[in-house]
Short mmCIF file of C-alpha atoms in Angstrom, two decimals:
data_model
loop_
_atom_site.label_atom_id
_atom_site.label_comp_id
_atom_site.label_asym_id
_atom_site.label_seq_id
_atom_site.Cartn_x
_atom_site.Cartn_y
_atom_site.Cartn_z
CA UNK A 19 -18.51 9.04 23.78
CA UNK A 20 -17.79 10.41 27.72
CA UNK A 21 -17.51 13.19 29.54
CA UNK A 22 -15.10 13.77 32.36
CA UNK A 23 -16.00 13.79 36.27
CA UNK A 24 -16.05 17.05 37.33
CA UNK A 25 -16.92 18.80 33.61
CA UNK A 26 -19.66 21.31 34.69
CA UNK A 27 -22.31 18.38 33.60
CA UNK A 28 -25.66 17.42 35.81
CA UNK A 29 -26.70 13.88 34.85
CA UNK A 30 -29.51 15.59 32.88
CA UNK A 31 -27.74 17.35 30.95
CA UNK A 32 -25.62 14.47 30.11
CA UNK A 33 -28.96 12.67 29.20
CA UNK A 34 -29.91 15.07 27.05
CA UNK A 35 -26.72 15.41 24.71
CA UNK A 36 -26.60 11.77 24.40
CA UNK A 37 -29.82 11.90 23.09
CA UNK A 38 -28.74 14.76 20.43
CA UNK A 39 -25.96 12.21 19.82
CA UNK A 40 -28.79 9.42 19.07
CA UNK A 41 -30.81 11.89 16.80
CA UNK A 42 -28.02 12.06 14.85
CA UNK A 43 -27.68 8.98 14.27
CA UNK A 44 -31.43 8.43 13.07
CA UNK A 45 -30.19 10.69 10.59
CA UNK A 46 -26.80 9.13 9.66
CA UNK A 47 -28.99 6.05 9.19
CA UNK A 48 -31.01 8.28 6.76
CA UNK A 49 -27.83 9.43 4.51
CA UNK A 50 -28.80 13.12 5.29
CA UNK A 51 -25.62 15.31 5.21
CA UNK A 52 -23.39 16.47 7.60
CA UNK A 53 -24.30 20.16 7.13
CA UNK A 54 -28.57 19.37 7.29
CA UNK A 55 -27.73 17.44 10.85
CA UNK A 56 -25.41 20.34 11.83
CA UNK A 57 -27.78 23.16 11.44
CA UNK A 58 -31.07 21.44 12.50
CA UNK A 59 -29.63 20.28 15.56
CA UNK A 60 -27.52 23.39 16.51
CA UNK A 61 -24.02 22.05 16.32
CA UNK A 62 -20.73 22.39 14.43
CA UNK A 63 -20.40 20.43 12.15
CA UNK A 64 -16.94 19.18 13.55
CA UNK A 65 -19.13 17.76 16.10
CA UNK A 66 -21.14 15.95 13.54
CA UNK A 67 -18.10 14.43 11.94
CA UNK A 68 -17.07 12.87 15.34
CA UNK A 69 -20.68 11.36 16.34
CA UNK A 70 -20.80 9.74 12.82
CA UNK A 71 -16.94 7.97 13.08
CA UNK A 72 -18.24 6.35 16.17
CA UNK A 73 -21.61 6.15 14.83
CA UNK A 74 -19.68 3.61 11.58
CA UNK A 75 -17.60 2.03 13.98
CA UNK A 76 -20.39 1.08 16.94
CA UNK A 77 -23.75 1.79 15.61
CA UNK A 78 -26.08 3.41 18.05
CA UNK A 79 -23.79 1.95 20.96
CA UNK A 80 -21.30 3.97 20.17
CA UNK A 81 -23.00 7.16 20.22
CA UNK A 82 -24.24 6.89 23.78
CA UNK A 83 -22.60 7.93 26.86
CA UNK A 84 -19.55 5.60 28.80
CA UNK A 85 -19.11 7.38 31.53
CA UNK A 86 -15.95 9.02 32.52
CA UNK A 87 -12.16 8.08 30.64
CA UNK A 88 -10.35 5.97 32.47
CA UNK A 89 -6.81 4.83 30.66
CA UNK A 90 -5.77 1.42 31.33
CA UNK A 91 -2.54 1.17 33.37
CA UNK A 92 -0.32 -1.14 31.81
CA UNK A 93 2.99 -2.05 32.11
CA UNK A 94 5.69 -1.78 29.11
CA UNK A 95 5.74 -5.86 29.71
CA UNK A 96 2.18 -5.63 29.60
CA UNK A 97 1.64 -3.31 26.87
CA UNK A 98 4.10 -6.39 24.69
CA UNK A 99 1.96 -8.63 25.63
CA UNK A 100 -0.83 -7.40 24.00
CA UNK A 101 1.12 -5.95 21.35
CA UNK A 102 1.75 -9.88 20.66
CA UNK A 103 -1.75 -10.81 20.57
CA UNK A 104 -2.77 -7.79 18.27
CA UNK A 105 -0.44 -9.15 15.90
CA UNK A 106 -2.24 -12.43 15.80
CA UNK A 107 -5.49 -10.44 14.20
CA UNK A 108 -8.96 -10.03 15.04
CA UNK A 109 -10.08 -13.42 13.40
CA UNK A 110 -7.47 -15.18 15.96
CA UNK A 111 -9.34 -13.86 18.96
CA UNK A 112 -13.43 -14.90 17.70
CA UNK A 113 -13.70 -11.90 15.52
CA UNK A 114 -14.56 -11.96 11.73
CA UNK A 115 -13.22 -9.36 10.28
CA UNK A 116 -9.09 -8.10 9.98
CA UNK A 117 -10.09 -5.10 11.37
CA UNK A 118 -8.85 -3.90 15.09
CA UNK A 119 -11.12 -0.93 16.59
CA UNK A 120 -11.06 0.58 19.90
CA UNK A 121 -13.99 -1.33 21.43
CA UNK A 122 -12.26 -5.02 20.45
CA UNK A 123 -8.91 -3.50 22.11
CA UNK A 124 -10.87 -2.20 25.23
CA UNK A 125 -12.23 -6.35 24.88
CA UNK A 126 -9.32 -7.78 24.20
CA UNK A 127 -7.76 -6.02 27.50
CA UNK A 128 -10.73 -7.04 29.35
CA UNK A 129 -9.94 -10.74 28.40
CA UNK A 130 -6.02 -11.08 28.48
CA UNK A 131 -5.61 -8.16 32.30
CA UNK A 132 -9.17 -8.35 33.46
CA UNK A 133 -8.99 -4.44 32.95
CA UNK A 134 -11.49 -2.49 32.17
CA UNK A 135 -10.90 1.27 31.00
CA UNK A 136 -12.85 3.08 28.70
CA UNK A 137 -12.83 4.01 24.18
CA UNK A 138 -10.94 7.25 25.03
CA UNK A 139 -8.51 5.43 27.18
CA UNK A 140 -7.53 2.75 24.84
CA UNK A 141 -6.76 5.88 21.84
CA UNK A 142 -4.22 7.11 24.64
CA UNK A 143 -2.83 4.34 25.36
CA UNK A 144 -1.99 2.95 21.87
CA UNK A 145 -1.45 6.44 20.60
CA UNK A 146 1.29 6.68 23.74
CA UNK A 147 2.87 3.68 22.04
CA UNK A 148 3.10 4.40 18.60
CA UNK A 149 -0.16 3.63 17.22
CA UNK A 150 -2.35 5.15 14.56
CA UNK A 151 -5.41 4.59 12.66
CA UNK A 152 -4.79 3.25 9.76
CA UNK A 153 -5.18 1.68 6.17
CA UNK A 154 -4.00 -1.59 6.53
CA UNK A 155 -2.11 -3.41 3.01
CA UNK A 156 -3.50 -6.40 1.45
CA UNK A 157 -1.43 -9.53 1.26
CA UNK A 158 -2.66 -12.72 -0.21
CA UNK A 159 -3.44 -15.55 1.91
CA UNK A 160 -1.36 -18.39 -0.43
CA UNK A 161 1.81 -16.54 0.71
CA UNK A 162 4.29 -18.54 2.51
CA UNK A 163 6.14 -16.79 4.57
CA UNK A 164 8.30 -19.39 5.50
CA UNK A 165 9.27 -18.99 2.37
CA UNK A 166 10.01 -15.92 1.81
CA UNK A 167 12.01 -15.43 4.87
CA UNK A 168 14.16 -18.55 3.74
CA UNK A 169 14.46 -16.50 0.27
CA UNK A 170 16.17 -13.84 2.21
CA UNK A 171 18.54 -15.64 3.46
CA UNK A 172 19.64 -17.90 0.89
CA UNK A 173 20.01 -14.81 -1.32
CA UNK A 174 21.75 -12.80 0.97
CA UNK A 175 23.77 -15.16 3.23
CA UNK A 176 25.34 -16.57 -0.56
CA UNK A 177 28.84 -17.07 -0.88
CA UNK A 178 29.12 -16.18 -4.29
CA UNK A 179 27.75 -12.44 -4.93
CA UNK A 180 26.65 -10.39 -7.40
CA UNK A 181 29.22 -8.07 -5.63
CA UNK A 182 32.02 -10.53 -6.93
CA UNK A 183 30.35 -10.31 -9.88
CA UNK A 184 31.11 -6.73 -10.53
CA UNK A 185 27.12 -7.04 -11.72
CA UNK A 186 23.91 -4.97 -11.09
CA UNK A 187 20.73 -5.87 -8.99
CA UNK A 188 18.39 -5.61 -11.53
CA UNK A 189 14.61 -6.24 -9.58
CA UNK A 190 11.96 -6.01 -12.90
CA UNK A 191 7.89 -5.91 -13.29
CA UNK A 192 5.46 -4.70 -15.71
CA UNK A 193 2.30 -2.97 -15.10
CA UNK A 194 -0.89 -1.83 -16.94
CA UNK A 195 -2.33 1.97 -17.32
CA UNK A 196 -5.96 2.49 -18.69
CA UNK A 197 -7.47 5.81 -19.26
CA UNK A 198 -9.44 5.76 -16.00
CA UNK A 199 -7.27 7.36 -13.67
CA UNK A 200 -6.69 6.26 -9.99
CA UNK A 201 -8.59 8.67 -7.03
CA UNK A 202 -7.05 10.08 -4.70
CA UNK A 203 -7.97 12.77 -1.78
CA UNK A 204 -8.91 16.64 -3.01
CA UNK A 205 -10.59 19.50 -0.91
CA UNK A 206 -13.88 19.71 -1.42
CA UNK A 207 -17.20 21.35 0.25
CA UNK A 208 -18.71 19.31 3.19
CA UNK A 209 -21.53 16.66 2.11
CA UNK A 210 -20.40 17.08 -1.57
CA UNK A 211 -18.73 14.82 -2.98
CA UNK A 212 -15.95 15.93 -5.66
CA UNK A 213 -16.28 14.84 -8.67
CA UNK A 214 -12.93 13.74 -11.63
CA UNK A 215 -14.44 13.47 -15.11
CA UNK A 216 -12.64 10.29 -17.05
CA UNK A 217 -14.10 8.75 -20.56
CA UNK A 218 -15.88 5.73 -19.54
CA UNK A 219 -15.52 4.18 -22.82
CA UNK A 220 -12.27 3.72 -23.51
CA UNK A 221 -10.44 0.73 -23.91
CA UNK A 222 -6.60 2.05 -24.34
CA UNK A 223 -4.10 0.29 -22.27
CA UNK A 224 -0.31 1.18 -21.62
CA UNK A 225 1.76 -1.66 -20.46
CA UNK A 226 5.33 -1.08 -18.77
CA UNK A 227 8.02 -3.04 -17.73
CA UNK A 228 10.41 -1.14 -15.54
CA UNK A 229 13.58 -1.63 -13.95
CA UNK A 230 15.46 -0.87 -10.16
CA UNK A 231 18.90 -1.18 -11.39
CA UNK A 232 21.10 -1.08 -8.36
CA UNK A 233 25.04 -1.61 -7.71
CA UNK A 234 26.72 -0.44 -4.32
CA UNK A 235 28.80 2.85 -5.07
CA UNK A 236 27.04 3.76 -8.01
CA UNK A 237 24.21 6.00 -8.25
CA UNK A 238 20.79 3.80 -9.10
CA UNK A 239 19.01 3.52 -12.86
CA UNK A 240 15.46 2.88 -13.65
CA UNK A 241 14.94 1.83 -17.18
CA UNK A 242 11.50 0.80 -18.77
CA UNK A 243 9.93 -0.14 -22.20
CA UNK A 244 6.24 1.23 -22.30
CA UNK A 245 4.06 -1.39 -24.95
CA UNK A 246 0.80 0.33 -26.74
CA UNK A 247 -1.63 -1.89 -26.92
CA UNK A 248 -3.18 -3.02 -30.30
CA UNK A 249 -7.62 -2.89 -30.62
CA UNK A 250 -6.66 -5.07 -33.42
CA UNK A 251 -8.30 -8.07 -33.25
CA UNK A 252 -5.36 -11.28 -32.42
CA UNK A 253 -2.85 -8.66 -31.18
CA UNK A 254 -1.05 -9.49 -27.96
CA UNK A 255 -1.60 -6.97 -25.16
CA UNK A 256 1.26 -8.53 -23.29
CA UNK A 257 5.23 -8.23 -23.15
CA UNK A 258 6.70 -11.36 -24.72
CA UNK A 259 9.60 -13.46 -23.69
CA UNK A 260 11.28 -11.56 -26.81
CA UNK A 261 10.79 -8.53 -25.51
CA UNK A 262 11.74 -8.94 -22.02
CA UNK A 263 15.36 -10.26 -23.65
CA UNK A 264 15.66 -7.13 -25.61
CA UNK A 265 14.59 -5.16 -22.42
CA UNK A 266 17.71 -7.04 -20.81
CA UNK A 267 19.82 -6.30 -22.93
CA UNK A 268 19.51 -3.26 -23.41
CA UNK A 269 19.67 -2.92 -19.53
CA UNK A 270 23.49 -4.57 -20.12
CA UNK A 271 24.32 -2.28 -22.93
CA UNK A 272 23.52 0.66 -20.58
CA UNK A 273 24.88 -0.75 -17.35
CA UNK A 274 27.90 -1.83 -18.76
CA UNK A 275 28.15 -4.97 -16.45
CA UNK A 276 26.75 -8.18 -15.66
CA UNK A 277 23.23 -8.09 -14.33
CA UNK A 278 21.32 -10.29 -11.49
CA UNK A 279 17.85 -10.01 -12.78
CA UNK A 280 15.37 -10.23 -9.96
CA UNK A 281 11.08 -10.98 -11.21
CA UNK A 282 7.94 -12.86 -10.05
CA UNK A 283 7.49 -15.85 -11.76
CA UNK A 284 5.57 -14.52 -14.64
CA UNK A 285 4.88 -17.54 -17.67
CA UNK A 286 6.78 -15.49 -19.54
CA UNK A 287 9.31 -15.51 -17.47
CA UNK A 288 10.54 -18.72 -17.47
CA UNK A 289 9.51 -19.11 -20.87
CA UNK A 290 11.80 -21.90 -22.60
CA UNK A 291 13.52 -19.60 -24.72
CA UNK A 292 13.90 -16.95 -21.45
CA UNK A 293 15.88 -19.89 -19.94
CA UNK A 294 18.21 -21.01 -22.64
CA UNK A 295 18.69 -17.45 -23.61
CA UNK A 296 19.86 -16.54 -20.10
CA UNK A 297 21.94 -20.14 -20.15
CA UNK A 298 23.87 -19.47 -23.17
CA UNK A 299 25.11 -15.64 -21.79
CA UNK A 300 26.90 -15.05 -18.83
CA UNK A 301 26.39 -11.78 -18.57
CA UNK A 302 22.73 -12.73 -17.57
CA UNK A 303 21.86 -13.80 -14.29
CA UNK A 304 18.43 -14.79 -12.87
CA UNK A 305 16.56 -15.27 -9.37
CA UNK A 306 12.75 -15.98 -9.24
CA UNK A 307 11.13 -13.87 -6.50
CA UNK A 308 8.97 -15.85 -3.73
CA UNK A 309 5.23 -16.25 -4.98
CA UNK A 310 2.44 -13.66 -3.60
CA UNK A 311 5.34 -11.25 -2.71
CA UNK A 312 5.09 -8.00 -4.50
CA UNK A 313 6.79 -6.18 -1.67
CA UNK A 314 9.92 -7.39 -2.49
CA UNK A 315 9.96 -5.40 -5.40
CA UNK A 316 10.84 -2.71 -5.84
CA UNK A 317 9.69 -1.57 -9.08
CA UNK A 318 6.05 -1.68 -6.98
CA UNK A 319 7.45 1.48 -5.66
CA UNK A 320 7.39 3.45 -8.40
CA UNK A 321 4.18 1.99 -10.23
CA UNK A 322 2.68 3.76 -6.55
CA UNK A 323 4.62 6.88 -7.00
CA UNK A 324 3.48 7.43 -10.51
CA UNK A 325 -0.09 6.42 -10.01
CA UNK A 326 -0.51 9.40 -6.47
CA UNK A 327 2.07 11.55 -7.85
CA UNK A 328 1.17 11.79 -11.48
CA UNK A 329 -1.64 10.36 -12.79
CA UNK A 330 -4.29 10.38 -9.75
CA UNK A 331 -7.39 12.61 -10.70
CA UNK A 332 -6.65 13.42 -13.80
CA UNK A 333 -8.85 13.41 -16.65
CA UNK A 334 -6.87 11.69 -19.79
CA UNK A 335 -8.14 13.44 -22.69
CA UNK A 336 -6.86 10.71 -25.84
CA UNK A 337 -3.90 7.99 -25.28
CA UNK A 338 -1.52 10.05 -26.44
CA UNK A 339 -2.03 12.33 -23.28
CA UNK A 340 -2.38 8.88 -20.87
CA UNK A 341 1.40 8.60 -22.56
CA UNK A 342 3.02 11.77 -22.07
CA UNK A 343 2.07 11.57 -18.30
CA UNK A 344 3.53 8.42 -18.31
CA UNK A 345 6.92 9.49 -19.62
CA UNK A 346 7.05 12.22 -17.27
CA UNK A 347 6.35 10.57 -14.28
CA UNK A 348 9.08 7.96 -14.93
CA UNK A 349 11.84 10.49 -16.43
CA UNK A 350 11.05 12.64 -13.22
CA UNK A 351 12.04 9.18 -11.25
CA UNK A 352 14.64 8.90 -13.18
CA UNK A 353 16.67 12.02 -12.65
CA UNK A 354 16.38 11.10 -8.71
CA UNK A 355 18.10 8.25 -8.05
CA UNK A 356 16.90 8.83 -4.52
CA UNK A 357 13.31 7.89 -4.99
CA UNK A 358 14.39 4.72 -6.76
CA UNK A 359 16.61 4.08 -3.35
CA UNK A 360 13.69 4.61 -1.65
CA UNK A 361 11.41 2.09 -3.21
CA UNK A 362 14.67 -0.24 -2.29
CA UNK A 363 14.10 0.65 1.47
CA UNK A 364 10.78 -0.07 1.28
CA UNK A 365 11.12 -3.53 0.29
CA UNK A 366 12.86 -4.22 3.57
CA UNK A 367 15.75 -5.46 1.36
CA UNK A 368 19.53 -4.51 1.70
CA UNK A 369 22.21 -3.94 -1.45
CA UNK A 370 25.96 -3.96 -0.12
CA UNK A 371 29.18 -5.40 -0.68
CA UNK A 372 28.99 -8.03 1.80
CA UNK A 373 25.58 -9.05 1.12
CA UNK A 374 24.06 -7.70 -1.81
CA UNK A 375 20.19 -9.39 -2.85
CA UNK A 376 21.09 -11.68 -5.68
CA UNK A 377 23.22 -15.04 -6.31
CA UNK A 378 24.80 -16.36 -9.57
CA UNK A 379 23.13 -18.87 -10.98
CA UNK A 380 25.46 -22.05 -11.36
CA UNK A 381 24.68 -21.40 -7.43
#
């Protein structure tokens, strides 16, 4: 914590305020509620919440006064160098986890440029250059970034394009949905965690296979098929390759043109029956995504829309309630092609008449 010089506080007063924060830190460790701490220490709950964030990041040291704030003087060229070091991740600089905190960034600035700076100054510096405190996305350690980049170039630069075939580029993926809904933020009284009542014993699940269909100049489409899990012993709970074949046939009939399907390396996608069917039908071309690359599939964005916009915090009464909610959400996406286009934009891929992201199977 810092106070600016000339802020009207003597050294004794600053020490007294630091003592209040340290007392609050001891109560954080005991698990006391924010409202109780604010009432006993005669401060605002907003201040206590700020102290709690500092305590979570830096422990008791994060609550001590560190003198007046100073903004590190870094030119644009130096900040570009700093960004390159930050992009390497904290592990490359000696920290075990992969979290950049303001304290760690300040330490890195001191190591790289021999400049001392305050925590508040680092916050202003990062904020001024477009950085913010965010929740990171997870990515598989086994993912081969070089292979991903080669896949993008090979598919985008192929001479025989889906446009030449007048074909639709179809991204396919499947997901399972259970009676327990995903959680999302909601308003509640400070110190009292909101509670969502759900069924704890239901094992009923619904699998959905969906396809985002794109062709330059045409309205984007979403085609899907649900599969209800049977509780009978030995019953299949996932899609078979015949189910995927039937879904592709349905897409071909609805779109009225050849299709280039892009999907992951699921074993049913690579089944011998599926490969033979694709080889025997000229209207179907299959392209495998690189391993561990769900971020290249726009259907993942559809699942995110469903979970955040339609299923979050919903107390499902029975499987029919879950089914109705899924159908309403999918129907909403179908009626709004801009959402389907947005899912493609999120992947970083582009589909144009000159460089669509698909190839013919005879390449």
